Amino acid sequence: MSSFSLSNHCCLSSLLQTQNPKSPSLYYNNNNNNNNLSTKSLHSQFHGVKLPHSASISVPRSSSTRPSIVAKLTEGQIPPNFTLKDQDGRSVSLSKFKGKPVVVYFYPADETPGCTKQACAFRDSYEKFKKAGAAVVGISGDSPSSHKAFATKYKLPYTLLADEGNKVRKEWEVPGDFFGALPGRQTYVLDRNGVVRLIYNNQFEPEKHIDETLKILKSV
């Protein structure tokens, strides 16, 4: 067992380079009993998630160790319905989108680097989604007012939903990254009947979510 100490002068990405960050699919099986993560403060940022200035992380020496990332909701299933507040404080249910394809993407937090890139990439391709007849919905644990400011600042033309308490994230069993320290960045494409046709997980290349969803929308 080896230990790593992260300070406010250290970027977590350097530690994760051994975790093959370019891999687009992050479904790994791992026993977390040998992994420990402790945090003290939340200010630093990495790929859209606030990270501690000081953190102690113990992991096995083996370079083959992977974060515990296991999603139970699979393609071909109908995900749990939900009702959440949007950026304007209106209640929005997943069921309202039935009859048209919908892209539901879970992201860690507003105003963080990776999440801003991803949000703006969806914005820049929004006309393509409209042409495909698909709705785009972003979900994070931020409040409606945070979503409002985020959407206004970056002129986001689609719905952002506030999953405060991360209830929907848990119900959909969105996997976390890096031993659960990073909320997962996962995108679902649902067809006109509400059936999951694609699950795409990529924390490290946020903009690739757009490419993958547009590909699958051609066939739903």
Protein backbone atom coordinates (compact mmCIF):
# COMPACT_ATOMS: atom_id res chain seq x y z
CA MET A 1 0.00 0.00 0.00
CA SER A 2 1.42 3.39 -0.96
CA SER A 3 0.26 6.87 0.02
CA PHE A 4 0.02 10.07 -2.01
CA SER A 5 -0.34 13.55 -0.55
CA LEU A 6 -2.07 16.22 -2.65
CA SER A 7 -1.39 19.87 -1.81
CA ASN A 8 -2.90 23.02 -3.20
CA HIS A 9 0.08 23.20 -5.55
CA CYS A 10 -0.60 19.80 -7.06
CA CYS A 11 -3.03 19.00 -9.86
CA LEU A 12 -4.93 15.77 -9.46
CA SER A 13 -4.66 15.14 -13.17
CA SER A 14 -1.00 14.20 -12.76
CA LEU A 15 -2.01 11.47 -10.35
CA LEU A 16 -4.75 10.26 -12.68
CA GLN A 17 -2.51 9.98 -15.71
CA THR A 18 -1.81 6.40 -14.66
CA GLN A 19 -5.55 5.75 -14.73
CA ASN A 20 -5.74 6.04 -18.56
CA PRO A 21 -7.86 9.23 -18.62
CA LYS A 22 -8.35 9.07 -22.39
CA SER A 23 -10.49 5.96 -22.14
CA PRO A 24 -14.04 7.01 -23.11
CA SER A 25 -15.74 4.29 -21.09
CA LEU A 26 -15.19 4.39 -17.34
CA TYR A 27 -16.98 1.28 -16.13
CA TYR A 28 -14.58 -0.47 -13.79
CA ASN A 29 -15.01 -3.08 -11.07
CA ASN A 30 -12.97 -2.63 -7.91
CA ASN A 31 -13.18 -3.39 -4.21
CA ASN A 32 -13.01 -0.12 -2.27
CA ASN A 33 -12.05 -1.78 1.00
CA ASN A 34 -8.38 -1.01 0.33
CA ASN A 35 -8.92 2.59 -0.69
CA ASN A 36 -9.22 5.56 1.62
CA LEU A 37 -9.95 9.19 0.77
CA SER A 38 -10.04 12.02 3.30
CA THR A 39 -10.62 15.67 2.50
CA LYS A 40 -10.37 18.92 4.45
CA SER A 41 -11.42 21.84 2.29
CA LEU A 42 -13.14 22.33 -1.05
CA HIS A 43 -11.60 24.98 -3.25
CA SER A 44 -9.37 23.46 -5.94
CA GLN A 45 -11.05 22.34 -9.18
CA PHE A 46 -10.47 19.43 -11.51
CA HIS A 47 -12.58 18.53 -14.53
CA GLY A 48 -15.66 20.25 -13.19
CA VAL A 49 -15.44 19.15 -9.56
CA LYS A 50 -14.33 21.04 -6.48
CA LEU A 51 -11.44 19.24 -4.84
CA PRO A 52 -9.65 19.63 -1.50
CA HIS A 53 -6.58 21.75 -1.02
CA SER A 54 -5.21 18.94 1.08
CA ALA A 55 -6.11 15.31 0.67
CA SER A 56 -4.55 12.01 1.64
CA ILE A 57 -5.23 9.12 -0.67
CA SER A 58 -4.09 5.55 -0.11
CA VAL A 59 -4.17 3.16 -3.05
CA PRO A 60 -2.54 -0.19 -3.77
CA ARG A 61 0.80 -0.09 -5.57
CA SER A 62 -0.53 -2.00 -8.56
CA SER A 63 -0.88 0.26 -11.62
CA SER A 64 -3.89 -1.84 -12.66
CA THR A 65 -6.03 -0.44 -9.83
CA ARG A 66 -9.16 1.30 -11.13
CA PRO A 67 -11.79 3.50 -9.45
CA SER A 68 -15.03 1.82 -8.45
CA ILE A 69 -17.40 2.79 -11.24
CA VAL A 70 -20.35 0.50 -11.79
CA ALA A 71 -23.62 1.58 -13.36
CA LYS A 72 -26.67 -0.65 -12.89
CA LEU A 73 -29.09 1.15 -15.22
CA THR A 74 -28.41 -0.42 -18.60
CA GLU A 75 -29.32 0.14 -22.22
CA GLY A 76 -32.73 -1.23 -23.07
CA GLN A 77 -34.24 -0.23 -19.72
CA ILE A 78 -36.63 2.57 -18.83
CA PRO A 79 -35.06 4.80 -16.13
CA PRO A 80 -36.94 6.05 -13.07
CA ASN A 81 -39.17 9.07 -13.66
CA PHE A 82 -38.38 12.29 -11.80
CA THR A 83 -39.70 15.79 -11.24
CA LEU A 84 -37.18 18.56 -10.59
CA LYS A 85 -37.04 22.36 -10.69
CA ASP A 86 -35.49 23.97 -13.75
CA GLN A 87 -33.46 27.18 -13.92
CA ASP A 88 -36.67 29.21 -13.87
CA GLY A 89 -38.10 27.42 -10.83
CA ARG A 90 -40.64 25.41 -12.85
CA SER A 91 -41.26 21.73 -12.14
CA VAL A 92 -40.18 19.50 -15.01
CA SER A 93 -40.87 15.75 -15.20
CA LEU A 94 -38.99 13.30 -17.38
CA SER A 95 -42.33 11.92 -18.56
CA LYS A 96 -43.11 15.21 -20.34
CA PHE A 97 -40.48 14.34 -22.96
CA LYS A 98 -42.02 10.99 -23.90
CA GLY A 99 -42.75 10.86 -27.61
CA LYS A 100 -39.44 12.45 -28.57
CA PRO A 101 -35.80 11.54 -28.01
CA VAL A 102 -34.19 13.16 -24.99
CA VAL A 103 -30.56 13.55 -23.97
CA VAL A 104 -30.14 13.59 -20.19
CA TYR A 105 -26.65 14.46 -19.04
CA PHE A 106 -25.51 14.42 -15.43
CA TYR A 107 -22.59 16.72 -14.68
CA PRO A 108 -20.74 17.57 -11.44
CA ALA A 109 -21.29 21.31 -10.94
CA ASP A 110 -22.04 24.69 -12.52
CA GLU A 111 -19.19 27.08 -13.33
CA THR A 112 -16.42 24.49 -13.18
CA PRO A 113 -14.01 24.06 -16.11
CA GLY A 114 -15.05 20.67 -17.47
CA CYS A 115 -18.75 21.31 -16.94
CA THR A 116 -18.59 24.69 -18.65
CA LYS A 117 -16.87 23.12 -21.66
CA GLN A 118 -19.51 20.44 -21.83
CA ALA A 119 -22.42 22.86 -21.42
CA CYS A 120 -21.10 25.16 -24.13
CA ALA A 121 -20.48 22.21 -26.46
CA PHE A 122 -24.13 21.18 -26.09
CA ARG A 123 -25.07 24.82 -26.73
CA ASP A 124 -22.93 25.05 -29.87
CA SER A 125 -24.52 21.87 -31.27
CA TYR A 126 -28.03 22.63 -30.05
CA GLU A 127 -29.40 23.19 -33.57
CA LYS A 128 -28.23 19.68 -34.48
CA PHE A 129 -30.15 18.26 -31.54
CA LYS A 130 -33.23 20.23 -32.55
CA LYS A 131 -32.92 18.94 -36.10
CA ALA A 132 -32.86 15.40 -34.67
CA GLY A 133 -36.03 16.23 -32.74
CA ALA A 134 -34.29 15.70 -29.40
CA ALA A 135 -34.53 17.63 -26.14
CA VAL A 136 -31.40 18.28 -24.06
CA VAL A 137 -31.54 18.25 -20.26
CA GLY A 138 -28.60 18.85 -17.93
CA ILE A 139 -28.75 17.74 -14.29
CA SER A 140 -26.51 18.55 -11.34
CA GLY A 141 -26.86 19.06 -7.60
CA ASP A 142 -26.83 22.86 -7.93
CA SER A 143 -29.82 25.04 -7.05
CA PRO A 144 -32.23 26.56 -9.58
CA SER A 145 -30.70 30.00 -8.98
CA SER A 146 -27.21 28.64 -9.68
CA HIS A 147 -28.51 27.06 -12.89
CA LYS A 148 -30.15 30.36 -13.86
CA ALA A 149 -26.90 32.27 -13.50
CA PHE A 150 -24.97 29.55 -15.33
CA ALA A 151 -27.47 29.37 -18.21
CA THR A 152 -27.63 33.16 -18.51
CA LYS A 153 -23.86 33.66 -18.45
CA TYR A 154 -23.21 31.12 -21.21
CA LYS A 155 -26.49 31.57 -23.10
CA LEU A 156 -27.51 27.95 -22.70
CA PRO A 157 -30.72 27.32 -24.69
CA TYR A 158 -31.74 24.08 -23.01
CA THR A 159 -33.14 22.91 -19.67
CA LEU A 160 -31.00 22.60 -16.53
CA LEU A 161 -32.53 20.74 -13.60
CA ALA A 162 -31.63 21.05 -9.92
CA ASP A 163 -31.10 17.67 -8.29
CA GLU A 164 -30.40 19.07 -4.84
CA GLY A 165 -29.43 16.23 -2.55
CA ASN A 166 -28.55 14.14 -5.62
CA LYS A 167 -31.67 12.00 -5.25
CA VAL A 168 -32.12 11.41 -8.98
CA ARG A 169 -28.39 10.78 -9.46
CA LYS A 170 -28.65 8.03 -6.86
CA GLU A 171 -31.87 6.59 -8.31
CA TRP A 172 -30.28 6.42 -11.76
CA GLU A 173 -27.17 4.98 -10.10
CA VAL A 174 -24.82 7.36 -11.87
CA PRO A 175 -21.33 6.11 -11.00
CA GLY A 176 -18.76 8.38 -9.39
CA ASP A 177 -15.12 8.66 -10.38
CA PHE A 178 -11.84 8.37 -8.48
CA PHE A 179 -13.12 6.38 -5.51
CA GLY A 180 -16.32 8.42 -5.42
CA ALA A 181 -14.53 11.77 -4.91
CA LEU A 182 -15.72 13.09 -8.28
CA PRO A 183 -19.44 13.08 -9.12
CA GLY A 184 -19.91 11.16 -12.35
CA ARG A 185 -20.23 12.79 -15.75
CA GLN A 186 -22.67 10.52 -17.54
CA THR A 187 -25.00 11.00 -20.49
CA TYR A 188 -28.09 9.01 -21.43
CA VAL A 189 -29.98 9.01 -24.71
CA LEU A 190 -33.62 7.95 -24.41
CA ASP A 191 -35.70 7.11 -27.46
CA ARG A 192 -39.29 8.19 -28.14
CA ASN A 193 -40.59 5.47 -25.81
CA GLY A 194 -38.34 6.50 -22.93
CA VAL A 195 -36.02 3.52 -23.36
CA VAL A 196 -32.29 4.03 -22.76
CA ARG A 197 -30.43 3.63 -26.05
CA LEU A 198 -27.03 4.94 -24.96
CA ILE A 199 -25.09 5.36 -21.71
CA TYR A 200 -21.86 7.28 -22.16
CA ASN A 201 -19.43 8.02 -19.33
CA ASN A 202 -16.34 10.17 -19.82
CA GLN A 203 -15.18 12.45 -17.01
CA PHE A 204 -12.03 13.61 -18.73
CA GLU A 205 -13.21 14.61 -22.22
CA PRO A 206 -16.52 16.42 -21.62
CA GLU A 207 -17.05 17.51 -25.22
CA LYS A 208 -17.05 13.91 -26.48
CA HIS A 209 -20.48 13.43 -24.91
CA ILE A 210 -21.92 15.58 -27.68
CA ASP A 211 -20.34 13.56 -30.50
CA GLU A 212 -21.52 10.25 -29.08
CA THR A 213 -25.08 11.39 -28.47
CA LEU A 214 -25.45 12.87 -31.96
CA LYS A 215 -24.26 9.58 -33.47
CA ILE A 216 -26.91 7.52 -31.68
CA LEU A 217 -29.67 10.04 -32.36
CA LYS A 218 -29.39 9.22 -36.06
CA SER A 219 -30.84 5.80 -35.33
CA VAL A 220 -33.57 6.50 -32.76
